[in-house]
């Protein structure tokens, strides 16, 4: 076969070739390091042929037929092959507190990490200092039930928040509550607002992860965090409050047929360990034990939420 100088190739590279294979001249041949033919184009006697092929594992050179009639010979190497990811083509709305809203120096949060893992298109609906009941500092009035997802949202997660533990008028309430001043009522208002924007959206509930001030080893009473108008809340141990808060989320999710991800008990975060804090916390300052840093969120939070989204959609 009369050809151009052999092209050095590597195993598993992909090429697209356009040219002529008239007069029984093969469009291309692939040879090994010893010059032996190991593969070739099977299509022959064509004046205009385009084919795509992968280089075999034992190949070394590609020889291309230089004859052409009315077709210019053209060889293109695939720069990259886009891998189809599990949630390509879907839209995710991520409601949450500062853990969701956190942006690193590159302007990204764990939401971006999850999108990279799954291929999903994400809208970040996080806002620092907020929760189901608390609207944030200075009467911001931005509770979770005020967040509006886009109408084309396929999946919505609601992540957090122990910011509610600092709200002086926090109340757990009880099953069936519709009063947004209670946790039960605020959670119901949150999912109802999502359904109002898209009745077909799939919702997942995610508990907050452990904080330096709120974790299983904190036995001080809640009055240390703030003075609460509900004396039952005010007199609870912090770790008991956290357990009840997460248990309430779990019971709510079960009652309303929603998947639940427990990151308080199952995230592997350890904000009670100084070495761990120094490596994976300090998200907003050198003394911050509330927020994981970008490395902590990417390692411990993003993969778990990515897996959770895949389970929601299946």
Short mmCIF file of C-alpha atoms in Angstrom, two decimals:
data_model
loop_
_atom_site.label_atom_id
_atom_site.label_comp_id
_atom_site.label_asym_id
_atom_site.label_seq_id
_atom_site.Cartn_x
_atom_site.Cartn_y
_atom_site.Cartn_z
CA UNK A 1 0.00 0.00 0.00
CA UNK A 2 1.43 3.38 -1.01
CA UNK A 3 1.14 5.61 2.04
CA UNK A 4 2.33 8.58 4.01
CA UNK A 5 5.17 8.09 6.46
CA UNK A 6 3.94 5.87 9.28
CA UNK A 7 2.23 7.70 12.13
CA UNK A 8 3.35 6.70 15.63
CA UNK A 9 0.33 5.63 17.63
CA UNK A 10 -0.44 4.37 21.12
CA UNK A 11 -2.76 1.54 22.13
CA UNK A 12 -6.42 2.48 22.55
CA UNK A 13 -6.16 5.87 20.86
CA UNK A 14 -9.11 6.63 18.62
CA UNK A 15 -8.84 8.09 15.12
CA UNK A 16 -11.23 9.18 12.40
CA UNK A 17 -9.92 8.91 8.84
CA UNK A 18 -11.39 10.21 5.58
CA UNK A 19 -9.86 9.21 2.27
CA UNK A 20 -9.92 6.99 -0.80
CA UNK A 21 -9.59 3.22 -0.94
CA UNK A 22 -10.14 2.75 -4.68
CA UNK A 23 -8.31 0.12 -6.74
CA UNK A 24 -8.33 -2.27 -3.75
CA UNK A 25 -5.93 -0.03 -1.85
CA UNK A 26 -6.71 -0.23 1.86
CA UNK A 27 -7.50 3.10 3.51
CA UNK A 28 -5.16 2.29 6.40
CA UNK A 29 -3.00 -0.42 7.91
CA UNK A 30 -1.85 -0.80 11.52
CA UNK A 31 1.49 -2.45 12.18
CA UNK A 32 3.49 -3.50 15.23
CA UNK A 33 7.07 -2.61 16.20
CA UNK A 34 8.43 -5.40 14.00
CA UNK A 35 6.56 -4.11 10.95
CA UNK A 36 3.99 -6.88 10.95
CA UNK A 37 0.44 -6.10 9.86
CA UNK A 38 -2.00 -6.51 12.75
CA UNK A 39 -5.08 -4.66 11.50
CA UNK A 40 -6.41 -2.84 8.45
CA UNK A 41 -9.47 -1.17 6.96
CA UNK A 42 -11.84 -3.82 5.59
CA UNK A 43 -13.74 -1.43 3.33
CA UNK A 44 -12.25 -1.31 -0.15
CA UNK A 45 -13.00 0.18 -3.60
CA UNK A 46 -14.45 3.41 -2.23
CA UNK A 47 -13.62 6.84 -3.61
CA UNK A 48 -14.93 8.55 -0.45
CA UNK A 49 -14.66 6.67 2.80
CA UNK A 50 -14.79 7.87 6.44
CA UNK A 51 -14.18 5.46 9.26
CA UNK A 52 -13.47 5.62 12.99
CA UNK A 53 -11.28 3.04 14.69
CA UNK A 54 -9.34 2.27 17.88
CA UNK A 55 -5.66 1.38 17.90
CA UNK A 56 -5.09 -2.21 19.14
CA UNK A 57 -3.02 -2.83 22.27
CA UNK A 58 0.03 -4.21 20.41
CA UNK A 59 0.15 -1.53 17.70
CA UNK A 60 3.02 0.88 17.03
CA UNK A 61 2.37 2.63 13.68
CA UNK A 62 -0.49 3.66 11.44
CA UNK A 63 -0.01 3.79 7.67
CA UNK A 64 -2.55 5.79 5.67
CA UNK A 65 -3.29 5.36 1.95
CA UNK A 66 -2.20 8.56 0.18
CA UNK A 67 -4.20 8.00 -3.02
CA UNK A 68 -7.29 10.14 -3.43
CA UNK A 69 -9.62 10.99 -6.29
CA UNK A 70 -12.07 13.71 -5.21
CA UNK A 71 -11.56 13.36 -1.49
CA UNK A 72 -8.81 15.02 0.53
CA UNK A 73 -7.23 12.55 2.95
CA UNK A 74 -7.82 13.68 6.53
CA UNK A 75 -6.69 11.99 9.75
CA UNK A 76 -8.07 13.21 13.10
CA UNK A 77 -7.20 11.96 16.56
CA UNK A 78 -9.85 12.07 19.28
CA UNK A 79 -8.59 14.49 21.92
CA UNK A 80 -10.93 13.10 24.53
CA UNK A 81 -13.86 10.78 24.82
CA UNK A 82 -16.55 12.13 27.13
CA UNK A 83 -17.49 9.52 29.66
CA UNK A 84 -21.22 9.30 30.24
CA UNK A 85 -21.87 9.92 33.91
CA UNK A 86 -24.78 8.46 35.88
CA UNK A 87 -26.82 11.67 36.21
CA UNK A 88 -26.04 13.36 32.89
CA UNK A 89 -28.97 15.42 31.66
CA UNK A 90 -30.61 15.83 35.10
CA UNK A 91 -31.01 19.00 37.19
CA UNK A 92 -30.38 19.15 40.94
CA UNK A 93 -31.40 21.88 43.38
CA UNK A 94 -29.27 21.88 46.56
CA UNK A 95 -31.02 23.63 49.48
CA UNK A 96 -28.87 24.12 52.56
CA UNK A 97 -26.94 26.32 54.95
CA UNK A 98 -23.35 27.55 54.81
CA UNK A 99 -22.00 24.03 54.24
CA UNK A 100 -23.81 24.13 50.90
CA UNK A 101 -23.11 27.80 50.20
CA UNK A 102 -19.37 27.65 51.01
CA UNK A 103 -17.21 28.71 48.09
CA UNK A 104 -13.49 28.03 47.95
CA UNK A 105 -10.91 30.31 46.37
CA UNK A 106 -11.98 28.99 42.96
CA UNK A 107 -15.63 29.83 43.57
CA UNK A 108 -16.78 26.25 44.13
CA UNK A 109 -18.51 24.24 46.85
CA UNK A 110 -19.22 20.54 47.44
CA UNK A 111 -22.16 21.06 45.07
CA UNK A 112 -19.65 21.48 42.24
CA UNK A 113 -17.80 18.35 43.36
CA UNK A 114 -21.02 16.33 43.25
CA UNK A 115 -21.79 17.69 39.78
CA UNK A 116 -18.31 16.64 38.61
CA UNK A 117 -18.79 13.13 39.99
CA UNK A 118 -22.30 12.53 38.64
CA UNK A 119 -22.59 14.79 35.59
CA UNK A 120 -25.72 16.43 37.02
CA UNK A 121 -26.47 20.13 36.41
CA UNK A 122 -26.60 21.81 39.82
CA UNK A 123 -28.21 24.94 41.25
CA UNK A 124 -26.75 25.98 44.61
CA UNK A 125 -29.51 27.17 46.95
CA UNK A 126 -27.39 27.33 50.10
CA UNK A 127 -27.40 30.31 52.45
CA UNK A 128 -25.22 30.72 55.53
CA UNK A 129 -26.78 30.94 58.97
CA UNK A 130 -30.13 29.51 57.90
CA UNK A 131 -32.11 26.38 58.70
CA UNK A 132 -35.62 25.00 58.68
CA UNK A 133 -36.80 27.34 61.45
CA UNK A 134 -34.18 30.08 61.55
CA UNK A 135 -34.04 32.56 58.69
CA UNK A 136 -30.51 33.69 59.44
CA UNK A 137 -28.91 36.60 61.26
CA UNK A 138 -30.49 40.04 61.53
CA UNK A 139 -34.01 38.79 60.75
CA UNK A 140 -32.95 37.76 57.23
CA UNK A 141 -36.09 35.60 56.99
CA UNK A 142 -34.50 33.12 54.58
CA UNK A 143 -35.60 29.77 55.99
CA UNK A 144 -35.35 26.65 53.86
CA UNK A 145 -39.06 26.84 53.05
CA UNK A 146 -38.42 30.18 51.29
CA UNK A 147 -36.07 28.62 48.70
CA UNK A 148 -37.57 28.18 45.26
CA UNK A 149 -36.30 25.41 43.01
CA UNK A 150 -36.46 25.73 39.22
CA UNK A 151 -39.45 24.15 37.50
CA UNK A 152 -37.20 21.71 35.63
CA UNK A 153 -35.49 20.41 38.80
CA UNK A 154 -35.36 16.60 38.82
CA UNK A 155 -33.85 16.14 42.30
CA UNK A 156 -33.86 18.43 45.32
CA UNK A 157 -31.88 17.82 48.49
CA UNK A 158 -32.40 19.66 51.77
CA UNK A 159 -29.20 19.58 53.84
CA UNK A 160 -28.96 20.83 57.42
CA UNK A 161 -29.04 22.59 59.76
CA UNK A 162 -27.77 22.98 63.30
CA UNK A 163 -28.20 26.72 62.87
CA UNK A 164 -31.64 25.97 64.28
CA UNK A 165 -29.96 25.06 67.59
CA UNK A 166 -28.97 28.71 68.06
CA UNK A 167 -32.43 30.09 67.29
CA UNK A 168 -33.93 31.28 70.62
CA UNK A 169 -37.52 30.36 69.73
CA UNK A 170 -36.77 26.91 68.27
CA UNK A 171 -39.39 24.23 68.95
CA UNK A 172 -39.49 20.67 67.69
CA UNK A 173 -43.26 20.54 67.47
CA UNK A 174 -44.90 17.23 66.59
CA UNK A 175 -46.07 15.12 63.69
CA UNK A 176 -48.76 16.86 61.68
CA UNK A 177 -47.70 20.39 62.64
CA UNK A 178 -48.10 23.04 59.94
CA UNK A 179 -46.75 25.94 62.00
CA UNK A 180 -43.40 26.98 60.47
CA UNK A 181 -42.24 28.10 63.91
CA UNK A 182 -41.75 24.38 64.66
CA UNK A 183 -39.31 22.00 63.02
CA UNK A 184 -42.06 19.61 61.91
CA UNK A 185 -44.07 22.43 60.37
CA UNK A 186 -41.06 24.08 58.72
CA UNK A 187 -39.94 20.80 57.17
CA UNK A 188 -43.41 20.23 55.76
CA UNK A 189 -43.50 23.78 54.37
CA UNK A 190 -40.11 23.21 52.75
CA UNK A 191 -41.09 20.11 50.80
CA UNK A 192 -44.49 21.59 49.92
CA UNK A 193 -42.78 24.63 48.43
CA UNK A 194 -40.60 22.32 46.33
CA UNK A 195 -43.66 20.44 45.10
CA UNK A 196 -45.37 23.74 44.31
CA UNK A 197 -42.52 24.60 41.92
CA UNK A 198 -42.37 21.07 40.46
CA UNK A 199 -44.90 18.43 41.54
CA UNK A 200 -42.69 15.68 40.06
CA UNK A 201 -39.45 16.60 41.81
CA UNK A 202 -37.69 13.85 43.79
CA UNK A 203 -36.70 15.08 47.27
CA UNK A 204 -34.02 13.79 49.63
CA UNK A 205 -33.45 14.85 53.25
CA UNK A 206 -29.86 15.14 54.55
CA UNK A 207 -28.98 15.62 58.20
CA UNK A 208 -26.27 18.09 59.22
CA UNK A 209 -22.83 16.68 59.85
CA UNK A 210 -21.24 17.07 63.28
CA UNK A 211 -20.01 20.52 64.30
CA UNK A 212 -17.29 21.36 66.77
CA UNK A 213 -19.91 22.81 69.13
CA UNK A 214 -22.62 20.23 68.35
CA UNK A 215 -21.56 16.60 68.34
CA UNK A 216 -21.99 13.39 70.38
CA UNK A 217 -19.37 14.46 72.93
CA UNK A 218 -20.94 17.82 73.87
CA UNK A 219 -22.79 17.40 77.17
CA UNK A 220 -23.28 21.07 78.13
CA UNK A 221 -26.87 22.27 78.09
CA UNK A 222 -28.33 24.10 75.10
CA UNK A 223 -28.34 27.31 77.15
CA UNK A 224 -24.61 27.51 76.41
CA UNK A 225 -25.40 28.05 72.73
CA UNK A 226 -28.24 30.51 73.36
CA UNK A 227 -31.11 31.22 75.73
CA UNK A 228 -34.15 29.34 74.40
CA UNK A 229 -37.72 30.29 75.14
CA UNK A 230 -38.70 26.63 75.24
CA UNK A 231 -37.37 25.48 78.62
CA UNK A 232 -37.30 21.85 77.48
CA UNK A 233 -34.94 22.77 74.65
CA UNK A 234 -32.97 25.13 76.87
CA UNK A 235 -32.27 22.43 79.45
CA UNK A 236 -31.38 19.63 77.01
CA UNK A 237 -27.80 18.48 76.67
CA UNK A 238 -26.36 19.57 73.33
CA UNK A 239 -25.72 15.99 72.25
CA UNK A 240 -29.30 15.01 73.21
CA UNK A 241 -30.65 17.92 71.19
CA UNK A 242 -28.58 16.86 68.18
CA UNK A 243 -29.83 13.28 68.46
CA UNK A 244 -33.45 14.42 68.63
CA UNK A 245 -32.96 16.87 65.76
CA UNK A 246 -31.57 14.15 63.48
CA UNK A 247 -34.17 11.62 64.65
CA UNK A 248 -36.93 14.12 63.86
CA UNK A 249 -35.55 14.50 60.33
CA UNK A 250 -35.47 10.72 59.92
CA UNK A 251 -39.04 10.30 61.19
CA UNK A 252 -40.24 13.12 58.94
CA UNK A 253 -38.57 11.53 55.91
CA UNK A 254 -40.16 8.17 56.70
CA UNK A 255 -43.59 9.73 57.22
CA UNK A 256 -43.51 11.56 53.89
CA UNK A 257 -41.87 8.75 51.89
CA UNK A 258 -38.54 10.52 51.38
CA UNK A 259 -35.02 9.05 51.31
CA UNK A 260 -32.80 10.13 54.21
CA UNK A 261 -29.02 10.50 54.43
CA UNK A 262 -27.58 10.61 57.95
CA UNK A 263 -24.34 12.60 57.82
CA UNK A 264 -24.39 13.29 61.57
CA UNK A 265 -23.69 9.64 62.37
CA UNK A 266 -22.22 8.36 59.09
CA UNK A 267 -20.01 11.04 57.52
CA UNK A 268 -16.69 10.02 59.13
CA UNK A 269 -16.16 13.67 60.11
CA UNK A 270 -14.50 14.05 63.55
CA UNK A 271 -14.62 17.67 64.77
CA UNK A 272 -13.68 16.52 68.28
CA UNK A 273 -10.21 15.46 67.15
CA UNK A 274 -7.63 18.25 66.95
CA UNK A 275 -5.55 16.65 64.21
CA UNK A 276 -8.66 16.03 62.12
CA UNK A 277 -9.87 19.60 62.69
CA UNK A 278 -6.54 21.03 61.58
CA UNK A 279 -6.61 18.97 58.40
CA UNK A 280 -10.26 19.04 57.36
CA UNK A 281 -12.03 21.89 59.18
CA UNK A 282 -11.17 25.61 59.54
CA UNK A 283 -13.44 26.21 56.56
CA UNK A 284 -13.92 29.93 57.26
CA UNK A 285 -11.16 30.83 59.72
CA UNK A 286 -8.18 29.42 61.59
CA UNK A 287 -10.40 28.69 64.61
CA UNK A 288 -13.51 27.48 62.75
CA UNK A 289 -14.65 24.01 63.89
CA UNK A 290 -18.11 24.27 62.31
CA UNK A 291 -17.27 24.23 58.61
CA UNK A 292 -15.14 21.63 56.85
CA UNK A 293 -12.66 23.13 54.42
CA UNK A 294 -12.90 22.36 50.66
CA UNK A 295 -10.75 19.24 51.10
CA UNK A 296 -12.99 17.98 53.88
CA UNK A 297 -16.16 18.60 51.89
CA UNK A 298 -14.70 17.00 48.78
CA UNK A 299 -13.45 13.90 50.62
CA UNK A 300 -16.23 13.25 53.14
CA UNK A 301 -19.39 14.99 51.91
CA UNK A 302 -19.42 15.12 48.10
CA UNK A 303 -19.03 11.35 47.46
CA UNK A 304 -21.79 10.48 49.94
CA UNK A 305 -24.21 13.01 48.50
CA UNK A 306 -23.34 11.91 44.95
CA UNK A 307 -24.20 8.32 45.86
CA UNK A 308 -27.39 9.53 47.58
CA UNK A 309 -28.54 11.35 44.44
CA UNK A 310 -28.03 8.21 42.38
CA UNK A 311 -30.15 6.20 44.83
CA UNK A 312 -32.90 8.84 44.73
CA UNK A 313 -33.21 8.68 40.95
CA UNK A 314 -33.27 4.88 40.70
#
